CSV table of C-alpha atoms and ligand atoms in Angstrom, one decimal:
chain,number,residue,atom,x,y,z
A,1,UNK,CA,2.6,-28.4,-5.9
A,2,UNK,CA,2.3,-28.3,-2.1
A,3,UNK,CA,5.4,-28.4,0.1
A,4,UNK,CA,5.9,-28.1,3.8
A,5,UNK,CA,9.1,-26.1,3.7
A,6,UNK,CA,9.4,-24.1,6.8
A,7,UNK,CA,10.2,-20.2,6.8
A,8,UNK,CA,11.7,-18.8,9.9
A,9,UNK,CA,11.8,-15.2,11.5
A,10,UNK,CA,15.1,-13.4,11.0
A,11,UNK,CA,16.4,-11.8,14.3
A,12,UNK,CA,19.6,-10.3,15.3
A,13,UNK,CA,21.3,-11.7,12.1
A,14,UNK,CA,19.9,-15.2,12.7
A,15,UNK,CA,17.3,-17.3,11.2
A,16,UNK,CA,14.9,-18.3,14.4
A,17,UNK,CA,12.1,-21.0,14.4
A,18,UNK,CA,8.9,-19.7,15.2
A,19,UNK,CA,6.9,-20.3,18.4
A,20,UNK,CA,4.2,-21.8,15.9
A,21,UNK,CA,3.8,-21.9,12.2
A,22,UNK,CA,1.0,-21.1,9.9
A,23,UNK,CA,0.1,-22.3,6.6
A,24,UNK,CA,0.5,-19.7,3.5
A,25,UNK,CA,-2.3,-20.7,1.1
A,26,UNK,CA,-2.9,-19.8,-2.7
A,27,UNK,CA,-6.2,-18.0,-3.1
A,28,UNK,CA,-6.5,-19.2,-6.8
A,29,UNK,CA,-6.1,-22.8,-5.6
A,30,UNK,CA,-6.8,-23.6,-1.9
A,31,UNK,CA,-5.0,-27.1,-2.3
A,32,UNK,CA,-1.7,-25.2,-2.9
A,33,UNK,CA,0.2,-24.6,0.2
A,34,UNK,CA,3.2,-22.4,-0.4
A,35,UNK,CA,4.8,-23.1,3.0
A,36,UNK,CA,4.7,-23.0,6.6
A,37,UNK,CA,5.7,-19.4,7.9
A,38,UNK,CA,6.9,-18.8,11.5
A,39,UNK,CA,4.6,-17.0,13.9
A,40,UNK,CA,6.6,-15.0,16.6
A,41,UNK,CA,5.6,-14.9,20.1
A,42,UNK,CA,5.8,-12.0,22.5
A,43,UNK,CA,9.6,-12.7,23.6
A,44,UNK,CA,10.7,-12.9,19.9
A,45,UNK,CA,9.3,-9.7,19.1
A,46,UNK,CA,11.0,-8.3,22.1
A,47,UNK,CA,14.2,-10.0,20.9
A,48,UNK,CA,14.1,-8.4,17.5
A,49,UNK,CA,13.5,-5.0,19.2
A,50,UNK,CA,16.6,-5.4,21.4
A,51,UNK,CA,18.6,-6.5,18.6
A,52,UNK,CA,17.8,-3.5,16.5
A,53,UNK,CA,18.3,-1.3,19.6
A,54,UNK,CA,21.9,-2.7,19.9
A,55,UNK,CA,22.6,-2.3,16.3
A,56,UNK,CA,21.4,1.3,16.1
A,57,UNK,CA,24.3,3.3,17.5
A,58,UNK,CA,26.9,2.0,15.2
A,59,UNK,CA,24.5,1.7,12.0
A,60,UNK,CA,23.1,5.4,12.7
A,61,UNK,CA,27.0,6.5,12.3
A,62,UNK,CA,27.6,4.2,9.5
A,63,UNK,CA,29.3,5.5,6.1
A,64,UNK,CA,26.8,6.4,3.5
A,65,UNK,CA,28.8,4.4,0.8
A,66,UNK,CA,28.4,1.2,2.4
A,67,UNK,CA,24.6,2.0,2.9
A,68,UNK,CA,24.0,2.8,-0.7
A,69,UNK,CA,25.8,-0.3,-1.9
A,70,UNK,CA,23.9,-2.7,0.2
A,71,UNK,CA,20.5,-1.0,-0.8
A,72,UNK,CA,21.8,-1.2,-4.4
A,73,UNK,CA,22.7,-5.0,-4.1
A,74,UNK,CA,19.0,-5.6,-2.6
A,75,UNK,CA,17.5,-3.6,-5.7
A,76,UNK,CA,19.5,-5.6,-8.3
A,77,UNK,CA,18.9,-8.9,-6.8
A,78,UNK,CA,15.0,-8.2,-6.7
A,79,UNK,CA,15.0,-7.1,-10.2
A,80,UNK,CA,17.2,-10.0,-11.5
A,81,UNK,CA,14.7,-12.3,-9.6
A,82,UNK,CA,11.3,-10.5,-10.8
A,83,UNK,CA,9.7,-13.4,-12.7
A,84,UNK,CA,10.4,-15.8,-9.8
A,85,UNK,CA,9.4,-13.3,-6.9
A,86,UNK,CA,6.3,-12.4,-9.2
A,87,UNK,CA,5.2,-16.0,-9.4
A,88,UNK,CA,5.4,-16.3,-5.5
A,89,UNK,CA,3.6,-13.0,-5.1
A,90,UNK,CA,0.8,-14.1,-7.6
A,91,UNK,CA,0.7,-17.5,-5.7
A,92,UNK,CA,0.1,-16.1,-2.4
A,93,UNK,CA,-1.8,-12.9,-2.9
A,94,UNK,CA,-3.7,-13.6,-6.0
A,95,UNK,CA,-2.9,-10.6,-8.3
A,96,UNK,CA,-2.2,-11.7,-11.9
A,97,UNK,CA,1.2,-12.5,-12.9
A,98,UNK,CA,2.0,-9.4,-15.1
A,99,UNK,CA,0.6,-7.3,-12.0
A,100,UNK,CA,2.9,-9.2,-9.7
A,101,UNK,CA,5.9,-8.8,-11.8
A,102,UNK,CA,5.2,-5.2,-12.0
A,103,UNK,CA,5.0,-5.0,-8.1
A,104,UNK,CA,8.5,-6.7,-7.9
A,105,UNK,CA,9.8,-4.4,-10.4
A,106,UNK,CA,8.6,-1.5,-8.3
A,107,UNK,CA,10.1,-2.9,-5.2
A,108,UNK,CA,13.7,-3.3,-6.8
A,109,UNK,CA,13.3,0.3,-8.4
A,110,UNK,CA,12.5,1.6,-4.7
A,111,UNK,CA,15.8,0.0,-3.4
A,112,UNK,CA,17.5,1.4,-6.2
A,113,UNK,CA,16.0,4.9,-5.6
A,114,UNK,CA,17.0,5.2,-1.9
A,115,UNK,CA,20.5,3.8,-2.6
A,116,UNK,CA,20.8,7.0,-4.5
A,117,UNK,CA,18.8,9.1,-1.8
A,118,UNK,CA,21.1,8.2,1.3
A,119,UNK,CA,23.9,9.9,-0.6
A,120,UNK,CA,21.9,13.1,-1.0
A,121,UNK,CA,21.0,13.6,2.7
A,122,UNK,CA,21.2,17.3,3.1
A,123,UNK,CA,20.8,20.1,5.6
A,124,UNK,CA,20.9,23.8,6.0
A,125,UNK,CA,23.8,26.4,7.0
A,126,UNK,CA,22.3,29.5,8.1
A,127,UNK,CA,23.8,32.7,9.7
A,128,UNK,CA,22.4,33.3,13.1
A,129,UNK,CA,20.5,36.5,14.1
A,130,UNK,CA,23.6,36.9,16.3
A,131,UNK,CA,26.9,38.2,14.9
A,132,UNK,CA,29.6,35.5,14.8
A,133,UNK,CA,27.3,32.4,15.3
A,134,UNK,CA,26.1,30.0,12.7
A,135,UNK,CA,23.2,27.6,12.5
A,136,UNK,CA,23.1,24.0,11.2
A,137,UNK,CA,20.0,22.2,10.6
A,138,UNK,CA,20.7,18.4,9.9
A,139,UNK,CA,18.8,15.1,9.8
A,140,UNK,CA,19.6,12.2,11.9
A,141,UNK,CA,18.0,8.8,12.0
A,142,UNK,CA,14.8,8.4,14.0
A,143,UNK,CA,16.0,5.1,15.6
A,144,UNK,CA,14.4,1.8,15.8
A,145,UNK,CA,11.4,1.7,13.5
A,146,UNK,CA,8.7,-0.8,13.5
A,147,UNK,CA,6.9,-1.6,10.0
A,148,UNK,CA,3.4,-3.1,9.7
A,149,UNK,CA,2.5,-4.0,6.3
A,150,UNK,CA,-0.8,-5.1,4.5
A,151,UNK,CA,-1.5,-8.2,2.4
A,152,UNK,CA,-2.4,-6.2,-0.7
A,153,UNK,CA,1.1,-5.2,-1.8
A,154,UNK,CA,3.2,-8.2,-0.4
A,155,UNK,CA,6.6,-6.9,-1.5
A,156,UNK,CA,6.1,-3.1,-2.7
A,157,UNK,CA,4.9,-1.8,0.6
A,158,UNK,CA,7.5,-3.6,2.8
A,159,UNK,CA,10.1,-2.1,0.1
A,160,UNK,CA,8.9,1.4,0.4
A,161,UNK,CA,9.0,1.3,4.2
A,162,UNK,CA,12.4,-0.6,4.6
A,163,UNK,CA,14.5,1.0,1.9
A,164,UNK,CA,14.0,4.6,3.3
A,165,UNK,CA,14.3,3.5,6.8
A,166,UNK,CA,17.7,1.9,6.2
A,167,UNK,CA,18.8,4.6,3.9
A,168,UNK,CA,18.5,7.3,6.4
A,169,UNK,CA,20.4,5.0,9.1
A,170,UNK,CA,17.4,3.4,11.1
A,171,UNK,CA,17.1,-0.1,12.3
A,172,UNK,CA,14.1,-2.1,11.3
A,173,UNK,CA,11.7,-4.6,12.9
A,174,UNK,CA,9.1,-5.6,10.3
A,175,UNK,CA,5.8,-7.4,10.5
A,176,UNK,CA,4.4,-8.4,7.2
A,177,UNK,CA,0.7,-9.4,6.7
A,178,UNK,CA,-0.1,-12.8,8.2
A,179,UNK,CA,-2.1,-13.7,4.9
A,180,UNK,CA,1.0,-12.9,2.7
A,181,UNK,CA,4.3,-13.5,4.4
A,182,UNK,CA,6.0,-15.2,1.6
A,183,UNK,CA,7.3,-12.1,-0.4
A,184,UNK,CA,8.4,-10.3,2.9
A,185,UNK,CA,10.5,-13.7,3.8
A,186,UNK,CA,12.1,-13.7,0.4
A,187,UNK,CA,12.9,-10.1,0.7
A,188,UNK,CA,14.3,-10.5,4.1
A,189,UNK,CA,16.5,-13.3,2.7
A,190,UNK,CA,18.0,-11.0,0.1
A,191,UNK,CA,18.6,-8.5,2.7
A,192,UNK,CA,20.2,-10.9,4.9
A,193,UNK,CA,23.1,-11.5,2.3
A,194,UNK,CA,23.3,-7.6,1.1
A,195,UNK,CA,25.9,-6.6,4.0
A,196,UNK,CA,23.7,-5.0,6.5
A,197,UNK,CA,25.2,-5.6,10.1
A,198,UNK,CA,23.3,-8.1,12.3
A,199,UNK,CA,20.2,-6.6,14.0
A,200,UNK,CA,20.0,-3.6,11.4
A,201,UNK,CA,17.1,-5.6,9.7
A,202,UNK,CA,14.6,-8.0,11.7
A,203,UNK,CA,11.6,-9.9,10.4
A,204,UNK,CA,8.9,-11.1,12.8
A,205,UNK,CA,6.0,-12.8,11.1
A,206,UNK,CA,2.7,-13.3,12.9
A,207,UNK,CA,-0.7,-11.6,13.8
A,208,UNK,CA,-1.3,-8.1,14.5
A,209,UNK,CA,-2.6,-9.0,17.9
A,210,UNK,CA,0.5,-10.5,19.0
A,211,UNK,CA,3.4,-9.2,17.0
A,212,UNK,CA,1.9,-5.9,16.1
A,213,UNK,CA,0.9,-4.9,19.6
A,214,UNK,CA,4.3,-5.5,20.9
A,215,UNK,CA,5.8,-3.4,18.5
A,216,UNK,CA,3.5,-0.6,18.9
A,217,UNK,CA,3.7,-0.5,22.7
A,218,UNK,CA,7.4,-1.4,23.3
A,219,UNK,CA,9.1,2.0,24.4
A,220,UNK,CA,12.3,0.9,22.6
A,221,UNK,CA,10.3,1.3,19.3
A,222,UNK,CA,10.7,5.0,18.0
A,223,UNK,CA,8.5,5.2,15.4
A,224,UNK,CA,5.5,2.9,13.6
A,225,UNK,CA,4.8,3.0,9.9
A,226,UNK,CA,1.6,1.3,9.3
A,227,UNK,CA,-0.5,0.4,6.3
A,228,UNK,CA,-3.7,-1.1,6.9
A,229,UNK,CA,-7.3,-0.7,8.1
A,230,UNK,CA,-8.9,2.3,9.6
A,231,UNK,CA,-9.7,0.6,12.7
A,232,UNK,CA,-6.3,-1.0,13.4
A,233,UNK,CA,-4.6,2.6,12.2
A,234,UNK,CA,-6.5,4.4,14.8
A,235,UNK,CA,-5.8,2.4,17.6
A,236,UNK,CA,-2.0,2.4,16.5
A,237,UNK,CA,-2.2,6.2,16.6
A,238,UNK,CA,-3.6,6.4,20.2
A,239,UNK,CA,-0.9,3.8,21.4
A,240,UNK,CA,1.9,5.8,19.9
A,241,UNK,CA,0.9,9.2,20.7
A,242,UNK,CA,0.5,8.0,24.4
A,243,UNK,CA,4.0,7.3,24.5
A,244,UNK,CA,5.1,9.9,22.2
A,245,UNK,CA,6.3,7.6,19.4
A,246,UNK,CA,6.2,8.9,15.8
A,247,UNK,CA,3.6,7.5,13.8
A,248,UNK,CA,2.7,7.2,10.0
A,249,UNK,CA,-0.4,5.7,8.8
A,250,UNK,CA,-1.8,5.0,5.4
A,251,UNK,CA,-5.4,3.6,5.5
A,252,UNK,CA,-8.6,3.5,3.7
A,253,UNK,CA,-10.0,5.1,0.8
A,254,UNK,CA,-13.5,5.5,-1.0
A,255,UNK,CA,-11.9,7.1,-3.9
A,256,UNK,CA,-14.0,8.9,-6.4
A,257,UNK,CA,-13.8,8.9,-10.2
A,258,UNK,CA,-15.5,11.8,-11.8
A,259,UNK,CA,-16.6,11.2,-15.4
A,260,UNK,CA,-17.8,14.5,-17.1
A,261,UNK,CA,-19.9,15.0,-20.3
A,262,UNK,CA,-17.0,16.0,-22.3
A,263,UNK,CA,-14.7,13.1,-21.4
A,264,UNK,CA,-13.2,10.6,-23.9
A,265,UNK,CA,-15.7,7.8,-23.5
A,266,UNK,CA,-13.2,5.0,-24.4
A,267,UNK,CA,-10.5,6.3,-22.2
A,268,UNK,CA,-12.9,6.9,-19.3
A,269,UNK,CA,-13.9,3.4,-19.5
A,270,UNK,CA,-10.6,1.9,-19.6
A,271,UNK,CA,-9.3,3.8,-16.7
A,272,UNK,CA,-12.4,3.1,-14.7
A,273,UNK,CA,-12.1,-0.7,-15.3
A,274,UNK,CA,-8.4,-0.5,-14.5
A,275,UNK,CA,-8.8,1.3,-11.3
A,276,UNK,CA,-11.8,-0.3,-9.9
A,277,UNK,CA,-11.2,-3.9,-10.8
A,278,UNK,CA,-7.6,-4.8,-11.7
A,279,UNK,CA,-5.7,-6.3,-8.8
A,280,UNK,CA,-9.1,-7.6,-7.9
A,281,UNK,CA,-10.0,-3.9,-6.6
A,282,UNK,CA,-7.8,-4.6,-3.8
A,283,UNK,CA,-5.9,-1.3,-3.5
A,284,UNK,CA,-6.4,1.7,-1.3
A,285,UNK,CA,-6.1,3.8,-4.2
A,286,UNK,CA,-8.9,1.9,-6.2
A,287,UNK,CA,-11.7,3.9,-7.5
A,288,UNK,CA,-15.0,2.5,-6.1
A,289,UNK,CA,-17.2,5.4,-6.5
A,290,UNK,CA,-18.0,6.8,-10.3
A,291,UNK,CA,-19.7,10.2,-10.3
A,292,UNK,CA,-20.9,10.6,-13.7
A,293,UNK,CA,-22.6,13.7,-15.3
A,294,UNK,CA,-26.1,13.5,-16.7
A,295,UNK,CA,-25.1,13.9,-20.5
A,296,UNK,CA,-22.8,10.9,-20.4
A,297,UNK,CA,-24.2,8.8,-17.8
A,298,UNK,CA,-26.2,6.3,-19.6
A,299,UNK,CA,-23.8,5.8,-22.3
A,300,UNK,CA,-21.0,5.3,-19.7
A,301,UNK,CA,-23.3,2.8,-17.8
A,302,UNK,CA,-23.7,0.8,-21.0
A,303,UNK,CA,-20.1,1.1,-22.0
A,304,UNK,CA,-19.0,-0.1,-18.7
A,305,UNK,CA,-21.2,-3.1,-18.7
A,306,UNK,CA,-20.0,-4.3,-22.0
A,307,UNK,CA,-16.4,-4.0,-21.3
A,308,UNK,CA,-16.8,-5.7,-18.1
A,309,UNK,CA,-18.3,-8.7,-19.7
A,310,UNK,CA,-15.0,-9.2,-21.5
A,311,UNK,CA,-13.0,-9.2,-18.3
A,312,UNK,CA,-11.6,-12.8,-17.5
A,313,UNK,CA,-11.5,-13.9,-13.9
A,314,UNK,CA,-9.3,-16.8,-13.1
A,315,UNK,CA,-6.1,-18.5,-11.4
A,316,UNK,CA,-3.6,-15.7,-11.1
A,317,UNK,CA,-0.9,-17.6,-12.6
A,318,UNK,CA,-2.9,-18.5,-16.0
A,319,UNK,CA,-2.0,-16.2,-19.0
A,320,UNK,CA,-4.9,-14.3,-20.4
A,321,UNK,CA,-6.7,-13.8,-16.9
A,322,UNK,CA,-7.2,-10.1,-16.2
A,323,UNK,CA,-8.3,-10.3,-12.6
A,324,UNK,CA,-7.3,-13.0,-10.0
A,325,UNK,CA,-9.2,-14.0,-6.9
A,326,UNK,CA,-10.1,-12.1,-3.8
A,327,UNK,CA,-7.3,-12.7,-1.2
A,328,UNK,CA,-9.2,-14.7,1.5
A,329,UNK,CA,-12.6,-16.2,2.6
A,330,UNK,CA,-13.1,-13.2,5.1
A,331,UNK,CA,-12.5,-10.7,2.4
A,332,UNK,CA,-14.8,-12.5,-0.1
A,333,UNK,CA,-17.5,-12.6,2.7
A,334,UNK,CA,-16.9,-8.8,3.2
A,335,UNK,CA,-17.3,-8.2,-0.6
A,336,UNK,CA,-20.4,-10.3,-0.9
A,337,UNK,CA,-22.1,-8.6,2.2
A,338,UNK,CA,-21.4,-5.2,0.5
A,339,UNK,CA,-23.2,-6.9,-2.8
A,340,UNK,CA,-26.3,-7.6,-0.7
A,341,UNK,CA,-26.0,-4.3,1.3
A,342,UNK,CA,-26.1,-2.2,-2.2
A,343,UNK,CA,-29.1,-4.3,-3.3
A,344,UNK,CA,-31.1,-3.7,-0.1
A,345,UNK,CA,-30.4,-0.1,-0.3
A,346,UNK,CA,-31.9,-0.1,-3.8
A,347,UNK,CA,-29.0,0.2,-6.0
A,348,UNK,CA,-29.5,-1.6,-9.3
A,349,UNK,CA,-26.9,-4.4,-10.1
A,350,UNK,CA,-25.6,-3.7,-13.5
A,351,UNK,CA,-23.3,-6.8,-13.9
A,352,UNK,CA,-21.4,-9.2,-11.4
A,353,UNK,CA,-22.2,-9.7,-7.9
A,354,UNK,CA,-21.7,-13.5,-8.2
A,355,UNK,CA,-18.8,-16.1,-7.5
A,356,UNK,CA,-17.1,-17.3,-10.5
A,357,UNK,CA,-16.1,-21.3,-10.8
A,358,UNK,CA,-12.9,-22.0,-12.2
A,359,UNK,CA,-10.9,-25.3,-12.6
A,360,UNK,CA,-9.5,-24.8,-9.0
A,361,UNK,CA,-11.1,-24.1,-5.8
A,362,UNK,CA,-10.6,-20.5,-5.2
A,363,UNK,CA,-12.2,-17.1,-4.0
A,364,UNK,CA,-13.1,-16.0,-7.6
A,365,UNK,CA,-15.6,-13.0,-7.7
A,366,UNK,CA,-17.1,-11.4,-10.9
A,367,UNK,CA,-16.3,-7.7,-11.1
A,368,UNK,CA,-19.4,-6.0,-9.9
A,369,UNK,CA,-21.0,-2.7,-10.8
A,370,UNK,CA,-23.9,-1.0,-9.5
A,371,UNK,CA,-25.9,2.0,-11.0
A,372,UNK,CA,-28.7,4.0,-9.7
A,373,UNK,CA,-27.0,4.6,-6.2
A,374,UNK,CA,-27.1,7.8,-4.0
A,375,UNK,CA,-24.4,9.5,-2.2
A,376,UNK,CA,-25.8,8.7,1.2
A,377,UNK,CA,-26.0,4.9,0.6
A,378,UNK,CA,-23.4,2.8,2.4
A,379,UNK,CA,-21.9,1.2,-1.0
A,380,UNK,CA,-21.2,5.1,-1.7
A,381,UNK,CA,-19.5,5.8,1.6
A,382,UNK,CA,-17.7,2.6,2.9
A,383,UNK,CA,-14.7,0.9,1.5
A,384,UNK,CA,-15.4,-2.6,0.3
A,385,UNK,CA,-11.7,-3.4,-0.8
A,386,UNK,CA,-13.0,-5.8,-3.5
A,387,UNK,CA,-13.9,-5.7,-7.3
A,388,UNK,CA,-17.0,-3.8,-6.5
A,389,UNK,CA,-18.1,-0.2,-7.7
A,390,UNK,CA,-21.1,1.8,-8.0
A,391,UNK,CA,-22.3,4.7,-10.1
A,392,UNK,CA,-23.9,7.9,-9.0
A,393,UNK,CA,-25.6,10.4,-11.4
A,394,UNK,CA,-24.9,14.1,-11.0
A,395,UNK,CA,-26.1,17.3,-12.8
A,396,UNK,CA,-23.0,19.0,-13.6
A,397,UNK,CA,-19.4,19.5,-12.5
A,398,UNK,CA,-20.1,21.5,-9.6
A,399,UNK,CA,-22.2,18.7,-8.0
A,400,UNK,CA,-19.6,16.1,-9.0
A,401,UNK,CA,-16.9,18.0,-7.2
A,402,UNK,CA,-19.0,18.4,-4.2
A,403,UNK,CA,-19.8,14.8,-4.2
A,404,UNK,CA,-16.2,13.7,-4.9
A,405,UNK,CA,-15.3,15.4,-1.6
A,406,UNK,CA,-18.4,14.3,0.3
A,407,UNK,CA,-16.3,11.5,2.2
A,408,UNK,CA,-14.4,10.9,5.3
A,409,UNK,CA,-11.6,9.6,3.2
A,410,UNK,CA,-9.2,11.5,1.0
A,411,UNK,CA,-6.5,9.3,-0.6
A,412,UNK,CA,-6.8,9.5,-4.4
A,413,UNK,CA,-9.3,11.2,-6.7
A,414,UNK,CA,-9.6,11.0,-10.5
A,415,UNK,CA,-11.5,13.1,-13.2
A,416,UNK,CA,-12.0,12.1,-16.9
A,417,UNK,CA,-12.4,15.4,-19.0
A,418,UNK,CA,-11.2,16.9,-22.0
A,419,UNK,CA,-11.6,20.4,-20.6
A,420,UNK,CA,-8.7,22.1,-18.9
A,421,UNK,CA,-10.8,24.3,-17.0
A,422,UNK,CA,-12.4,21.6,-15.0
A,423,UNK,CA,-9.1,19.5,-15.0
A,424,UNK,CA,-7.3,22.5,-13.3
A,425,UNK,CA,-10.2,23.3,-11.0
A,426,UNK,CA,-10.5,19.6,-9.8
A,427,UNK,CA,-6.9,19.4,-9.2
A,428,UNK,CA,-6.9,22.5,-6.9
A,429,UNK,CA,-10.2,21.9,-5.3
A,430,UNK,CA,-10.2,18.0,-4.7
A,431,UNK,CA,-9.6,17.0,-1.0
A,432,UNK,CA,-7.4,14.1,-1.6
A,433,UNK,CA,-3.7,13.7,-1.4
A,434,UNK,CA,-3.2,12.3,-4.9
A,435,UNK,CA,-5.2,13.6,-8.0
A,436,UNK,CA,-5.3,11.9,-11.2
A,437,UNK,CA,-6.3,13.5,-14.6
A,438,UNK,CA,-7.5,11.2,-17.3
A,439,UNK,CA,-5.5,8.3,-15.5
A,440,UNK,CA,-6.8,5.5,-13.1
A,441,UNK,CA,-6.6,6.7,-9.4
A,442,UNK,CA,-4.5,3.4,-8.6
A,443,UNK,CA,-1.1,2.8,-9.9
A,444,UNK,CA,1.4,5.3,-8.4
A,445,UNK,CA,5.0,6.1,-9.3
A,446,UNK,CA,7.7,5.1,-6.8
A,447,UNK,CA,10.0,8.1,-6.7
A,448,UNK,CA,7.0,10.8,-5.6
A,449,UNK,CA,5.2,11.4,-2.5
A,450,UNK,CA,2.4,9.0,-1.6
A,451,UNK,CA,-0.5,9.8,0.9
A,452,UNK,CA,-3.8,11.1,1.5
A,453,UNK,CA,-5.9,13.5,3.6
A,454,UNK,CA,-8.6,13.2,6.1
A,455,UNK,CA,-9.5,9.7,7.4
A,456,UNK,CA,-7.1,7.9,4.9
A,457,UNK,CA,-3.6,9.1,6.0
A,458,UNK,CA,-1.9,10.5,9.3
A,459,UNK,CA,1.6,11.8,9.7
A,460,UNK,CA,4.1,12.7,6.9
A,461,UNK,CA,4.1,11.3,3.4
A,462,UNK,CA,5.9,7.8,2.4
A,463,UNK,CA,7.9,7.5,-0.7
A,464,UNK,CA,10.4,9.8,-2.7
A,465,UNK,CA,12.5,12.1,-0.7
A,466,UNK,CA,9.5,13.1,1.2
A,467,UNK,CA,10.1,9.6,3.1
A,468,UNK,CA,12.8,11.2,5.0
A,469,UNK,CA,10.2,13.3,7.2
A,470,UNK,CA,9.3,10.3,8.8
A,471,UNK,CA,12.6,8.5,9.0
A,472,UNK,CA,14.6,11.4,10.2
A,473,UNK,CA,14.6,13.8,13.1
A,474,UNK,CA,15.9,17.4,12.7
A,475,UNK,CA,18.7,18.8,14.7
A,476,UNK,CA,19.4,22.5,15.2
A,477,UNK,CA,23.1,23.1,16.1
A,478,UNK,CA,24.4,26.6,16.8
A,479,UNK,CA,28.0,27.0,16.3
A,480,UNK,CA,29.8,30.0,18.2
A,481,UNK,CA,33.4,30.9,17.8
B,1,UN1,C1,-0.8,2.0,-6.2
B,1,UN1,O1,-2.1,2.3,-6.5
B,1,UN1,O2,0.0,1.9,-7.1
B,1,UN1,O3,-2.4,-0.2,0.1
B,1,UN1,C2,-0.3,1.8,-4.7
B,1,UN1,C3,-2.5,0.3,-1.2
B,1,UN1,C4,-1.6,1.4,-1.3
B,1,UN1,C5,-0.8,1.3,-2.4
B,1,UN1,C6,-1.4,1.7,-3.8
B,1,UN1,N1,-1.1,1.7,-0.1
B,1,UN1,O4,-3.3,-0.2,-1.9
């Protein structure tokens, strides 16, 4: 299966060889090399930024019909190739094929959505307080945007940053995650044939330390949209604010899933398994803290243990597999270190906690659940980013709500209940950007705002029409006579 095809960077409308190359390896089968992907050096990143800068004046004034047509073309091709791109995604990232095809479909739909959105850019026309004067409030493109995307959604997150950026007239330099450049490269190749002028879209692959750092610090980049870890995100914010660049960050979560006594048990177990363990728990929206009221606690722990024993872990491309491998050795080590930490802290291992052996050598980990944990334990406070979750018992709804909010994060929060009163109260009082009632905390729509509060996010929302907040700047014009 291994081939050594080389995949280059895309700069100023040309495919450009990398300074070096790095192997893209399948985490379900370490003998499967997907290809050799270019690593840009500092000069290439600067060249991509210059190309974007040169293309910006014409592109930002370009007609919206042509922009819409190109975005629509990209969306149609992604959707037409969803099986093939889904297979590539499952192969490089390790989510199962159905999940990967779902993600590709989401990416295609995002391009379609923004093909429509760029025809709906609107403003306000307001009478001035001075007679005879009128005021116009309009939106203009931000400029050159640097997009830095994570490994866990190799095509959907690039899509939800690239599509609005282009729709609102910006030029793009994107750096996909070093672990999963394949889908971003495939997307770049589709974009390269969709009719965008040279320099409007640029792909520079490589490490955050080299490529990301140049993008964040180069004064010709007007804004950075980043999804990734808290540590990197906070440093990007510092660097961007120091030079007054716009910044948008989506980072970690420690998303609570509250289960109340009156929950439908079967539904609560299904949504909990889905949001904690599917996609190998590698979603910033995954729930990893189950906060369960006393009356249902023991039944819930028992039902989760039983349901989890039926989950099949294996090669992401094999049919019947529910959960693929962890993405990398480093991530597997981190997951296993939290299994040890939770045990040292005194949490009780209900199920999982060990590696799974398959026909191929890969980073397989059994979905892992701890019970008898407390809110102060590290397993309750720190993001693991793997198929590892824990359960905390609480007396009642009020204690559950307080514990759900007792976190430095605030991305997504869920409640399972049949009570309208508690559902409504939770919706209003949860300190998260997204609240899910009788639904998994992960798995969001593509046409509505996405983002969190507190340590999870910074800057304006992504997705839906709210994306325009980041990708445009507002101009107020006064028109006299
Ligand atoms: C989802 O739950 O459908 O990195 C999307 C992440 C998020 C995306 C989650 N930015 O996991």
